[in-house]
Amino acid sequence: MSQSDTVRRILDTAEVLFAQKGFAETSLRAITGKAGVNLAAVNYHFGSKEALIQAVFERYLTPFCQALSVKLRELELDDGPLSLERLLTVASRLALGSGTEEPRRAMVFFRLAGQAYSQPQDHLRAYLRKHYGDVFNQFTTLLRRTAPDVPPVELFWRVHFSLGAVIFTLSGMESLQTISKKDFNRSVSASDIAQHLLPFVVGGIKGN
Amino acid sequence: MSQSDTVRRILDTAEVLFAQKGFAETSLRAITGKAGVNLAAVNYHFGSKEALIQAVFERYLTPFCQALSVKLRELELDDGPLSLERLLTVASRLALGSGTEEPRRAMVFFRLAGQAYSQPQDHLRAYLRKHYGDVFNQFTTLLRRTAPDVPPVELFWRVHFSLGAVIFTLSGMESLQTISKKDFNRSVSASDIAQHLLPFVVGGIKGN
DNA sequence: ATCGCCGCCAAACGTATGTTTCAAACGTTT
DNA sequence: AAACGTTTGAAACATACGTTTGGCGGCGAT
């Protein structure tokens, strides 16, 4: 077993388990057990559990934010009027990707983001803000252009509300699965959610 | 110290600490220590930590849902056209109350709700659904009347998105406090949030 | 071939948690 | 006032956790 294989298997397993159960409720023994590696491997390769959590985020977020930044730059240079729908569609398409595996990972990651916000992982919040704050600002700036009528303060709130809508929804996915199946007799996928989410967010950002 | 006093002090302290740090991260020793009662008191009065969590929810939710149900029944019997704004305002007013202490407790409770959703407290989800599902359905039925153009499936989603917006926002309050203060040089209160939230939810429910 | 490094493993360590125990204190009833 | 059930108190218990340790094995460089 090569080195990178152990590291990758730890990251893969931790990603799923953290999203499923949260950080505090996921023990290193559960991770290493399911990953088929030794318990000490986490502390050896990552140093601590905290560092592992950060590494999980970094592996997903760094390539995504780089790609997003490029897409946003394209939109910035595009002189024509930028619609809110377009901006959101670009971001959503990027998250959902073109393959079959990306939507699942996007869902997993958003659940992770939810855990990061609702649990007191201060180190994580600081880390995220430090490393990915720029892309967030880039997005916000662009968003302001699509909704010039909305005051910046209001826009700030509505962005947070929108984030909450998506993260909260994906965090409770499996219970939503149950409810939705029972009440409407149909299952849900990540692109389903995106489809329903878009008009809600657009309406919410624009306001009553 | 009478019996109810010990129970109440445990509940008061647990409510705050659970909301601040989450369920798993809040130890019984932290609760009993801050409450000034003996460690064994929790297991004596409530039976287990799980039961304590449920009791915290019950103490807040039962009177609130009863009051909400009454208010909703009034709206049901009102024959005139019911606006979405009106319905949401009624619910919001009830949660924020008339006193000075209620907004704080409402914030605390919504943070608790966030914890309940993002952490795998299956027993809690089942408990909430079992005891308060009726009031939720009552609200949903009334909501459908205020937005007859929106298909029920779509409405189902948008309710969840809205719930996510408020719960997520309040769950991250203290970090929002920091951001908001830094970026816009003003603090935020529960009624602030409600004020910003209303147009967002109204716009979101109605759609693009 | 040998040395040194790196990754892996089983085991143990120290700590914190939820829970249980049992005697003492309290309050109510008789 | 005595007896009883109820509540509190300090301590211990069992368990699970994150982390550390020291030895073992392979592999490339010297």
CSV table of C-alpha atoms (C1' of nucleotides) in Angstrom, one decimal:
chain,number,residue,atom,x,y,z
A,1,MET,CA,0.0,0.0,0.0
A,2,SER,CA,1.6,3.2,-1.1
A,3,GLN,CA,1.6,6.3,1.1
A,4,SER,CA,-0.8,8.3,-0.9
A,5,ASP,CA,-3.2,5.4,-0.8
A,6,THR,CA,-3.5,5.5,2.9
A,7,VAL,CA,-3.9,9.2,3.0
A,8,ARG,CA,-6.5,9.1,0.3
A,9,ARG,CA,-8.5,6.4,2.0
A,10,ILE,CA,-8.5,8.3,5.3
A,11,LEU,CA,-9.7,11.4,3.5
A,12,ASP,CA,-12.4,9.5,1.6
A,13,THR,CA,-13.7,7.8,4.6
A,14,ALA,CA,-13.5,10.9,6.9
A,15,GLU,CA,-15.3,13.0,4.3
A,16,VAL,CA,-18.3,10.7,4.3
A,17,LEU,CA,-18.4,10.0,8.0
A,18,PHE,CA,-18.0,13.6,9.0
A,19,ALA,CA,-20.8,14.6,6.7
A,20,GLN,CA,-23.0,11.8,8.1
A,21,LYS,CA,-22.4,12.2,11.8
A,22,GLY,CA,-20.6,15.4,12.5
A,23,PHE,CA,-17.0,16.0,13.6
A,24,ALA,CA,-17.3,15.3,17.3
A,25,GLU,CA,-19.4,12.2,16.9
A,26,THR,CA,-17.0,10.6,14.4
A,27,SER,CA,-14.1,9.0,16.2
A,28,LEU,CA,-10.8,8.3,14.6
A,29,ARG,CA,-11.4,4.7,15.4
A,30,ALA,CA,-14.5,4.7,13.2
A,31,ILE,CA,-12.6,6.4,10.4
A,32,THR,CA,-9.5,4.2,10.5
A,33,GLY,CA,-11.6,1.1,11.0
A,34,LYS,CA,-13.8,1.7,8.0
A,35,ALA,CA,-10.8,2.9,5.9
A,36,GLY,CA,-8.9,-0.3,6.8
A,37,VAL,CA,-5.9,1.5,8.1
A,38,ASN,CA,-4.2,1.7,11.4
A,39,LEU,CA,-5.5,4.0,14.1
A,40,ALA,CA,-2.2,5.8,14.4
A,41,ALA,CA,-2.2,6.6,10.7
A,42,VAL,CA,-4.3,9.8,11.2
A,43,ASN,CA,-2.0,11.3,13.7
A,44,TYR,CA,1.0,10.2,11.7
A,45,HIS,CA,-0.1,11.7,8.4
A,46,PHE,CA,-2.1,14.7,9.6
A,47,GLY,CA,-0.9,15.4,13.1
A,48,SER,CA,-4.2,15.6,14.8
A,49,LYS,CA,-8.0,15.2,14.3
A,50,GLU,CA,-8.3,19.0,13.8
A,51,ALA,CA,-5.8,18.9,11.0
A,52,LEU,CA,-7.6,16.0,9.4
A,53,ILE,CA,-10.8,18.0,9.3
A,54,GLN,CA,-9.1,20.9,7.7
A,55,ALA,CA,-7.5,18.6,5.2
A,56,VAL,CA,-10.9,17.2,4.2
A,57,PHE,CA,-12.1,20.7,3.5
A,58,GLU,CA,-9.0,21.7,1.6
A,59,ARG,CA,-9.1,18.7,-0.7
A,60,TYR,CA,-12.5,19.6,-1.9
A,61,LEU,CA,-12.5,23.4,-1.6
A,62,THR,CA,-9.2,24.3,-3.1
A,63,PRO,CA,-9.8,23.0,-6.6
A,64,PHE,CA,-13.4,24.1,-6.5
A,65,CYS,CA,-12.6,27.6,-5.5
A,66,GLN,CA,-9.9,27.9,-8.1
A,67,ALA,CA,-12.3,26.8,-10.8
A,68,LEU,CA,-15.0,29.1,-9.5
A,69,SER,CA,-12.6,32.0,-9.4
A,70,VAL,CA,-11.9,31.5,-13.1
A,71,LYS,CA,-15.5,31.3,-14.0
A,72,LEU,CA,-16.2,34.4,-12.1
A,73,ARG,CA,-13.4,36.3,-13.8
A,74,GLU,CA,-15.0,35.4,-17.1
A,75,LEU,CA,-18.3,36.8,-16.0
A,76,GLU,CA,-16.5,39.9,-14.7
A,77,LEU,CA,-15.0,40.6,-18.1
A,78,ASP,CA,-18.3,40.0,-19.8
A,79,ASP,CA,-19.6,43.5,-20.4
A,80,GLY,CA,-23.2,42.7,-21.1
A,81,PRO,CA,-25.8,42.8,-18.3
A,82,LEU,CA,-25.3,39.9,-15.9
A,83,SER,CA,-28.5,38.3,-14.6
A,84,LEU,CA,-28.8,36.8,-11.1
A,85,GLU,CA,-30.0,33.6,-12.7
A,86,ARG,CA,-26.9,33.4,-14.8
A,87,LEU,CA,-24.5,33.9,-11.9
A,88,LEU,CA,-26.2,31.4,-9.8
A,89,THR,CA,-26.5,28.9,-12.6
A,90,VAL,CA,-22.8,29.1,-13.3
A,91,ALA,CA,-21.9,28.5,-9.6
A,92,SER,CA,-24.4,25.6,-9.4
A,93,ARG,CA,-23.3,24.0,-12.6
A,94,LEU,CA,-19.7,24.1,-11.4
A,95,ALA,CA,-20.6,22.5,-8.0
A,96,LEU,CA,-22.7,19.7,-9.6
A,97,GLY,CA,-20.1,19.1,-12.3
A,98,SER,CA,-20.5,17.1,-15.4
A,99,GLY,CA,-19.9,13.6,-14.1
A,100,THR,CA,-22.0,11.3,-12.0
A,101,GLU,CA,-19.8,11.4,-8.9
A,102,GLU,CA,-19.7,15.2,-8.5
A,103,PRO,CA,-23.3,15.7,-7.3
A,104,ARG,CA,-22.8,13.2,-4.5
A,105,ARG,CA,-19.6,14.9,-3.4
A,106,ALA,CA,-21.2,18.3,-3.6
A,107,MET,CA,-23.9,17.1,-1.3
A,108,VAL,CA,-21.4,15.6,1.1
A,109,PHE,CA,-19.5,18.8,1.1
A,110,PHE,CA,-22.4,21.0,1.8
A,111,ARG,CA,-23.3,18.8,4.7
A,112,LEU,CA,-19.8,19.3,5.9
A,113,ALA,CA,-20.2,23.0,5.6
A,114,GLY,CA,-23.3,22.8,7.7
A,115,GLN,CA,-21.5,20.9,10.4
A,116,ALA,CA,-18.7,23.5,10.3
A,117,TYR,CA,-21.2,26.3,10.9
A,118,SER,CA,-23.4,24.8,13.5
A,119,GLN,CA,-20.7,23.2,15.5
A,120,PRO,CA,-18.2,25.4,17.3
A,121,GLN,CA,-15.2,24.6,15.1
A,122,ASP,CA,-13.6,27.9,15.5
A,123,HIS,CA,-10.3,26.8,14.0
A,124,LEU,CA,-12.2,25.7,10.9
A,125,ARG,CA,-14.1,28.9,10.5
A,126,ALA,CA,-10.9,30.9,10.8
A,127,TYR,CA,-9.2,28.6,8.3
A,128,LEU,CA,-12.0,28.8,5.7
A,129,ARG,CA,-12.2,32.6,6.0
A,130,LYS,CA,-8.5,32.9,5.6
A,131,HIS,CA,-8.1,30.7,2.6
A,132,TYR,CA,-11.3,31.1,0.7
A,133,GLY,CA,-12.5,34.6,1.7
A,134,ASP,CA,-11.2,36.1,-1.5
A,135,VAL,CA,-13.3,34.0,-3.8
A,136,PHE,CA,-16.3,34.7,-1.6
A,137,ASN,CA,-15.7,38.4,-1.9
A,138,GLN,CA,-15.3,38.1,-5.6
A,139,PHE,CA,-18.7,36.3,-5.8
A,140,THR,CA,-20.3,38.9,-3.6
A,141,THR,CA,-19.0,41.8,-5.7
A,142,LEU,CA,-20.4,40.2,-8.8
A,143,LEU,CA,-23.7,39.5,-7.1
A,144,ARG,CA,-24.0,43.1,-6.2
A,145,ARG,CA,-23.9,43.9,-9.9
A,146,THR,CA,-26.9,41.6,-10.6
A,147,ALA,CA,-29.1,43.2,-7.9
A,148,PRO,CA,-28.2,46.9,-7.9
A,149,ASP,CA,-31.5,47.8,-6.3
A,150,VAL,CA,-30.8,45.9,-3.2
A,151,PRO,CA,-28.8,47.8,-0.6
A,152,PRO,CA,-25.5,46.1,0.3
A,153,VAL,CA,-26.6,45.5,3.9
A,154,GLU,CA,-29.7,43.8,2.7
A,155,LEU,CA,-27.7,41.8,0.2
A,156,PHE,CA,-25.3,40.6,2.8
A,157,TRP,CA,-28.2,39.2,4.8
A,158,ARG,CA,-29.9,37.6,1.9
A,159,VAL,CA,-26.7,35.9,0.8
A,160,HIS,CA,-26.5,34.4,4.3
A,161,PHE,CA,-30.1,33.4,4.2
A,162,SER,CA,-29.5,31.7,0.8
A,163,LEU,CA,-26.5,29.9,2.1
A,164,GLY,CA,-28.5,28.7,5.0
A,165,ALA,CA,-31.3,27.4,2.8
A,166,VAL,CA,-29.0,25.2,0.7
A,167,ILE,CA,-26.7,24.0,3.5
A,168,PHE,CA,-29.6,23.3,5.9
A,169,THR,CA,-31.5,21.4,3.2
A,170,LEU,CA,-28.6,19.3,2.3
A,171,SER,CA,-27.7,18.7,5.9
A,172,GLY,CA,-31.0,17.2,6.5
A,173,MET,CA,-31.1,15.3,3.2
A,174,GLU,CA,-31.8,11.8,4.4
A,175,SER,CA,-34.7,13.0,6.5
A,176,LEU,CA,-36.0,15.0,3.6
A,177,GLN,CA,-35.7,11.9,1.5
A,178,THR,CA,-38.1,10.1,3.8
A,179,ILE,CA,-40.6,13.0,4.1
A,180,SER,CA,-40.5,13.7,0.4
A,181,LYS,CA,-41.0,10.0,-0.5
A,182,LYS,CA,-43.9,9.7,1.9
A,183,ASP,CA,-45.7,12.9,1.0
A,184,PHE,CA,-45.1,13.1,-2.7
A,185,ASN,CA,-43.9,9.7,-3.7
A,186,ARG,CA,-40.8,10.7,-5.4
A,187,SER,CA,-37.1,10.6,-4.5
A,188,VAL,CA,-34.7,13.6,-4.7
A,189,SER,CA,-31.3,14.2,-6.1
A,190,ALA,CA,-28.8,17.0,-5.9
A,191,SER,CA,-29.8,18.4,-9.2
A,192,ASP,CA,-33.5,18.2,-8.1
A,193,ILE,CA,-32.6,20.4,-5.2
A,194,ALA,CA,-30.7,22.8,-7.3
A,195,GLN,CA,-33.6,23.1,-9.6
A,196,HIS,CA,-36.0,23.9,-6.8
A,197,LEU,CA,-33.5,26.1,-5.0
A,198,LEU,CA,-32.8,28.5,-7.9
A,199,PRO,CA,-36.2,30.2,-8.1
A,200,PHE,CA,-36.3,30.4,-4.3
A,201,VAL,CA,-33.0,32.1,-4.0
A,202,VAL,CA,-33.7,34.4,-7.0
A,203,GLY,CA,-37.0,35.4,-5.4
A,204,GLY,CA,-35.4,35.8,-2.0
A,205,ILE,CA,-32.5,37.9,-3.2
A,206,LYS,CA,-34.7,40.2,-5.1
A,207,GLY,CA,-37.1,40.4,-2.1
A,208,ASN,CA,-40.8,40.8,-1.7
B,1,MET,CA,-33.4,24.1,47.4
B,2,SER,CA,-36.7,22.7,46.3
B,3,GLN,CA,-36.9,20.0,43.7
B,4,SER,CA,-38.3,22.1,40.9
B,5,ASP,CA,-35.5,24.5,41.4
B,6,THR,CA,-32.8,22.0,40.7
B,7,VAL,CA,-34.7,20.8,37.6
B,8,ARG,CA,-35.3,24.3,36.4
B,9,ARG,CA,-31.6,25.3,36.9
B,10,ILE,CA,-30.5,22.3,35.0
B,11,LEU,CA,-32.9,23.0,32.1
B,12,ASP,CA,-31.9,26.7,32.0
B,13,THR,CA,-28.2,26.0,31.9
B,14,ALA,CA,-28.5,23.1,29.5
B,15,GLU,CA,-30.6,25.2,27.1
B,16,VAL,CA,-27.9,27.8,26.9
B,17,LEU,CA,-24.9,25.5,26.7
B,18,PHE,CA,-26.5,23.1,24.2
B,19,ALA,CA,-27.2,26.1,22.0
B,20,GLN,CA,-23.7,27.5,22.4
B,21,LYS,CA,-21.7,24.3,21.9
B,22,GLY,CA,-23.9,21.6,20.6
B,23,PHE,CA,-25.1,18.4,22.3
B,24,ALA,CA,-22.1,16.2,22.1
B,25,GLU,CA,-19.7,18.9,23.0
B,26,THR,CA,-21.6,19.9,26.2
B,27,SER,CA,-20.8,17.5,29.0
B,28,LEU,CA,-23.1,16.9,32.0
B,29,ARG,CA,-20.3,18.1,34.2
B,30,ALA,CA,-20.3,21.4,32.4
B,31,ILE,CA,-24.0,21.7,32.8
B,32,THR,CA,-24.2,20.7,36.5
B,33,GLY,CA,-21.1,22.7,37.3
B,34,LYS,CA,-22.5,25.9,35.9
B,35,ALA,CA,-25.9,25.2,37.3
B,36,GLY,CA,-24.5,24.6,40.7
B,37,VAL,CA,-26.1,21.2,41.2
B,38,ASN,CA,-24.7,17.8,41.7
B,39,LEU,CA,-23.5,15.8,38.7
B,40,ALA,CA,-25.9,12.9,39.5
B,41,ALA,CA,-28.9,15.2,39.5
B,42,VAL,CA,-29.3,15.0,35.7
B,43,ASN,CA,-29.5,11.2,35.6
B,44,TYR,CA,-31.7,11.3,38.7
B,45,HIS,CA,-34.2,13.7,37.4
B,46,PHE,CA,-34.2,13.0,33.7
B,47,GLY,CA,-32.8,9.5,33.4
B,48,SER,CA,-30.2,10.2,30.8
B,49,LYS,CA,-28.5,12.9,28.7
B,50,GLU,CA,-30.8,12.1,25.8
B,51,ALA,CA,-33.9,12.6,28.0
B,52,LEU,CA,-32.5,15.9,29.2
B,53,ILE,CA,-32.1,17.1,25.6
B,54,GLN,CA,-35.7,16.2,24.8
B,55,ALA,CA,-36.9,17.9,28.0
B,56,VAL,CA,-35.1,21.1,27.0
B,57,PHE,CA,-37.0,21.1,23.7
B,58,GLU,CA,-40.3,20.2,25.3
B,59,ARG,CA,-40.1,23.0,27.8
B,60,TYR,CA,-39.8,25.6,25.1
B,61,LEU,CA,-41.7,24.0,22.3
B,62,THR,CA,-44.9,22.8,24.0
B,63,PRO,CA,-46.2,26.2,25.1
B,64,PHE,CA,-45.0,27.8,21.9
B,65,CYS,CA,-46.8,25.3,19.7
B,66,GLN,CA,-49.9,25.5,21.7
B,67,ALA,CA,-50.0,29.3,21.4
B,68,LEU,CA,-49.2,29.1,17.7
B,69,SER,CA,-51.9,26.6,17.1
B,70,VAL,CA,-54.4,29.0,18.7
B,71,LYS,CA,-53.2,31.9,16.5
B,72,LEU,CA,-53.4,29.7,13.4
B,73,ARG,CA,-56.9,28.6,14.2
B,74,GLU,CA,-57.9,32.3,14.4
B,75,LEU,CA,-56.4,32.9,11.0
B,76,GLU,CA,-58.2,29.8,9.6
B,77,LEU,CA,-61.6,31.1,10.7
B,78,ASP,CA,-60.9,34.5,9.3
B,79,ASP,CA,-62.6,34.4,5.9
B,80,GLY,CA,-60.9,37.3,4.3
B,81,PRO,CA,-57.9,36.9,2.0
B,82,LEU,CA,-54.8,35.8,4.0
B,83,SER,CA,-51.6,37.3,2.9
B,84,LEU,CA,-48.3,35.5,3.2
B,85,GLU,CA,-46.8,38.5,5.0
B,86,ARG,CA,-49.6,38.4,7.6
B,87,LEU,CA,-49.1,34.7,8.3
B,88,LEU,CA,-45.4,35.0,8.7
B,89,THR,CA,-45.7,38.1,10.8
B,90,VAL,CA,-48.1,36.3,13.2
B,91,ALA,CA,-45.7,33.4,13.7
B,92,SER,CA,-42.7,35.7,14.0
B,93,ARG,CA,-44.4,38.0,16.5
B,94,LEU,CA,-45.3,35.0,18.6
B,95,ALA,CA,-41.7,33.7,18.6
B,96,LEU,CA,-40.3,37.1,19.5
B,97,GLY,CA,-43.0,37.8,22.1
B,98,SER,CA,-43.7,41.0,23.8
B,99,GLY,CA,-41.1,41.0,26.6
B,100,THR,CA,-37.4,41.5,26.5
B,101,GLU,CA,-36.4,37.9,27.4
B,102,GLU,CA,-38.3,36.2,24.7
B,103,PRO,CA,-36.1,37.2,21.7
B,104,ARG,CA,-33.1,35.8,23.4
B,105,ARG,CA,-34.8,32.6,24.1
B,106,ALA,CA,-36.1,32.4,20.6
B,107,MET,CA,-32.6,32.8,19.3
B,108,VAL,CA,-31.3,30.2,21.7
B,109,PHE,CA,-34.1,27.8,20.6
B,110,PHE,CA,-33.5,28.2,16.9
B,111,ARG,CA,-29.9,27.5,17.5
B,112,LEU,CA,-31.0,24.3,19.3
B,113,ALA,CA,-33.1,23.4,16.3
B,114,GLY,CA,-30.1,23.9,14.1
B,115,GLN,CA,-28.1,21.5,16.2
B,116,ALA,CA,-31.0,19.0,16.2
B,117,TYR,CA,-31.0,19.0,12.4
B,118,SER,CA,-27.3,19.0,11.6
B,119,GLN,CA,-26.4,16.5,14.2
B,120,PRO,CA,-27.6,13.0,14.0
B,121,GLN,CA,-30.0,13.2,16.9
B,122,ASP,CA,-32.4,10.7,15.4
B,123,HIS,CA,-34.3,10.3,18.7
B,124,LEU,CA,-34.8,14.0,18.7
B,125,ARG,CA,-36.0,14.2,15.2
B,126,ALA,CA,-38.5,11.4,15.8
B,127,TYR,CA,-39.6,13.1,19.0
B,128,LEU,CA,-40.2,16.4,17.4
B,129,ARG,CA,-42.0,15.0,14.4
B,130,LYS,CA,-44.2,12.9,16.7
B,131,HIS,CA,-45.2,15.7,19.1
B,132,TYR,CA,-45.2,18.8,17.0
B,133,GLY,CA,-46.0,17.5,13.5
B,134,ASP,CA,-49.6,18.5,13.7
B,135,VAL,CA,-48.9,22.2,14.3
B,136,PHE,CA,-46.5,22.1,11.4
B,137,ASN,CA,-49.1,20.6,9.1
B,138,GLN,CA,-51.6,23.2,10.3
B,139,PHE,CA,-49.2,25.9,9.4
B,140,THR,CA,-48.4,24.3,6.0
B,141,THR,CA,-52.1,24.1,5.1
B,142,LEU,CA,-52.6,27.7,5.9
B,143,LEU,CA,-49.5,28.7,4.0
B,144,ARG,CA,-50.9,26.9,0.9
B,145,ARG,CA,-53.8,29.2,1.0
B,146,THR,CA,-51.6,32.3,0.9
B,147,ALA,CA,-49.7,31.1,-2.2
B,148,PRO,CA,-52.2,29.2,-4.3
B,149,ASP,CA,-50.1,29.7,-7.4
B,150,VAL,CA,-47.2,27.7,-6.1
B,151,PRO,CA,-47.6,23.9,-6.6
B,152,PRO,CA,-47.6,21.9,-3.3
B,153,VAL,CA,-44.3,20.2,-4.1
B,154,GLU,CA,-42.6,23.5,-4.7
B,155,LEU,CA,-44.1,24.9,-1.6
B,156,PHE,CA,-42.8,22.0,0.4
B,157,TRP,CA,-39.4,22.7,-0.8
B,158,ARG,CA,-39.6,26.5,-0.2
B,159,VAL,CA,-40.8,26.0,3.4
B,160,HIS,CA,-37.7,23.9,4.0
B,161,PHE,CA,-35.5,26.4,2.4
B,162,SER,CA,-37.0,29.1,4.6
B,163,LEU,CA,-36.5,27.1,7.7
B,164,GLY,CA,-32.9,26.6,6.6
B,165,ALA,CA,-32.4,30.3,6.2
B,166,VAL,CA,-33.5,31.2,9.7
B,167,ILE,CA,-32.1,28.3,11.5
B,168,PHE,CA,-28.7,28.5,9.8
B,169,THR,CA,-28.5,32.2,10.3
B,170,LEU,CA,-29.3,32.0,14.0
B,171,SER,CA,-27.0,29.0,14.4
B,172,GLY,CA,-24.1,31.1,13.2
B,173,MET,CA,-25.1,34.2,15.0
B,174,GLU,CA,-22.0,35.0,16.9
B,175,SER,CA,-19.9,34.7,13.8
B,176,LEU,CA,-22.4,36.8,12.0
B,177,GLN,CA,-22.1,39.3,14.8
B,178,THR,CA,-18.4,39.6,14.1
B,179,ILE,CA,-18.8,39.9,10.4
B,180,SER,CA,-21.6,42.3,10.5
B,181,LYS,CA,-19.9,44.6,13.0
B,182,LYS,CA,-16.7,44.6,10.9
B,183,ASP,CA,-18.3,45.1,7.5
B,184,PHE,CA,-21.2,47.4,8.4
B,185,ASN,CA,-20.3,48.7,11.9
B,186,ARG,CA,-23.6,47.7,13.5
B,187,SER,CA,-24.7,44.9,15.8
B,188,VAL,CA,-27.7,42.6,15.2
B,189,SER,CA,-30.6,41.5,17.4
B,190,ALA,CA,-33.3,38.9,16.9
B,191,SER,CA,-35.8,41.4,15.7
B,192,ASP,CA,-33.2,42.8,13.3
B,193,ILE,CA,-33.0,39.4,11.7
B,194,ALA,CA,-36.7,38.9,11.6
B,195,GLN,CA,-37.0,42.3,9.8
B,196,HIS,CA,-34.5,41.3,7.2
B,197,LEU,CA,-35.8,37.8,7.0
B,198,LEU,CA,-39.4,38.6,6.2
B,199,PRO,CA,-38.9,40.1,2.7
B,200,PHE,CA,-36.4,37.3,1.8
B,201,VAL,CA,-38.8,34.5,2.8
B,202,VAL,CA,-41.7,36.2,1.1
B,203,GLY,CA,-39.8,36.7,-2.1
B,204,GLY,CA,-38.5,33.1,-1.9
B,205,ILE,CA,-41.8,31.5,-1.3
B,206,LYS,CA,-43.4,33.4,-4.2
B,207,GLY,CA,-40.5,32.5,-6.4
B,208,ASN,CA,-38.6,34.3,-9.2
C,1,DA,C1',25.7,-5.1,1.8
C,2,DT,C1',24.6,-1.6,5.0
C,3,DC,C1',22.8,2.3,6.6
C,4,DG,C1',19.0,5.5,7.2
C,5,DC,C1',14.6,6.9,6.3
C,6,DC,C1',9.8,6.4,6.0
C,7,DG,C1',5.4,4.3,6.5
C,8,DC,C1',2.9,0.8,9.2
C,9,DC,C1',1.4,-1.7,13.2
C,10,DA,C1',-0.2,-3.3,17.9
C,11,DA,C1',-0.3,-1.8,22.3
C,12,DA,C1',-0.6,1.3,25.8
C,13,DC,C1',-1.3,6.0,28.1
C,14,DG,C1',-3.8,9.7,30.0
C,15,DT,C1',-8.0,11.9,30.1
C,16,DA,C1',-12.9,13.0,29.8
C,17,DT,C1',-17.4,11.3,29.5
C,18,DG,C1',-22.1,9.2,30.9
C,19,DT,C1',-23.7,6.5,34.4
C,20,DT,C1',-24.1,4.1,38.9
C,21,DT,C1',-23.7,3.6,43.8
C,22,DC,C1',-24.8,4.3,48.5
C,23,DA,C1',-24.9,7.0,52.5
C,24,DA,C1',-26.5,11.4,54.3
C,25,DA,C1',-29.8,15.2,54.5
C,26,DC,C1',-34.4,16.8,53.8
C,27,DG,C1',-39.4,17.2,54.0
C,28,DT,C1',-43.7,15.3,54.6
C,29,DT,C1',-46.9,12.2,56.7
C,30,DT,C1',-48.4,9.6,60.5
D,1,DA,C1',-41.3,12.6,67.4
D,2,DA,C1',-40.6,8.8,64.5
D,3,DA,C1',-40.8,6.7,60.1
D,4,DC,C1',-40.9,7.0,55.4
D,5,DG,C1',-40.1,8.2,50.6
D,6,DT,C1',-37.6,11.7,48.0
D,7,DT,C1',-33.6,14.4,46.9
D,8,DT,C1',-28.7,15.5,47.2
D,9,DG,C1',-23.7,14.5,47.8
D,10,DA,C1',-19.0,12.6,47.0
D,11,DA,C1',-17.0,9.0,45.0
D,12,DA,C1',-16.2,5.3,42.0
D,13,DC,C1',-17.0,2.7,37.7
D,14,DA,C1',-16.8,1.4,33.0
D,15,DT,C1',-16.0,3.0,28.6
D,16,DA,C1',-14.6,5.7,24.7
D,17,DC,C1',-11.7,8.9,23.0
D,18,DG,C1',-7.3,11.3,20.9
D,19,DT,C1',-2.7,10.7,21.2
D,20,DT,C1',1.9,8.6,21.9
D,21,DT,C1',5.2,5.0,21.9
D,22,DG,C1',8.6,1.6,20.3
D,23,DG,C1',9.4,-2.0,17.3
D,24,DC,C1',9.1,-3.9,12.5
D,25,DG,C1',9.4,-4.0,7.6
D,26,DG,C1',10.6,-2.4,3.0
D,27,DC,C1',13.2,0.5,-0.2
D,28,DG,C1',16.4,3.6,-2.1
D,29,DA,C1',21.0,5.8,-1.4
D,30,DT,C1',25.6,5.4,0.0
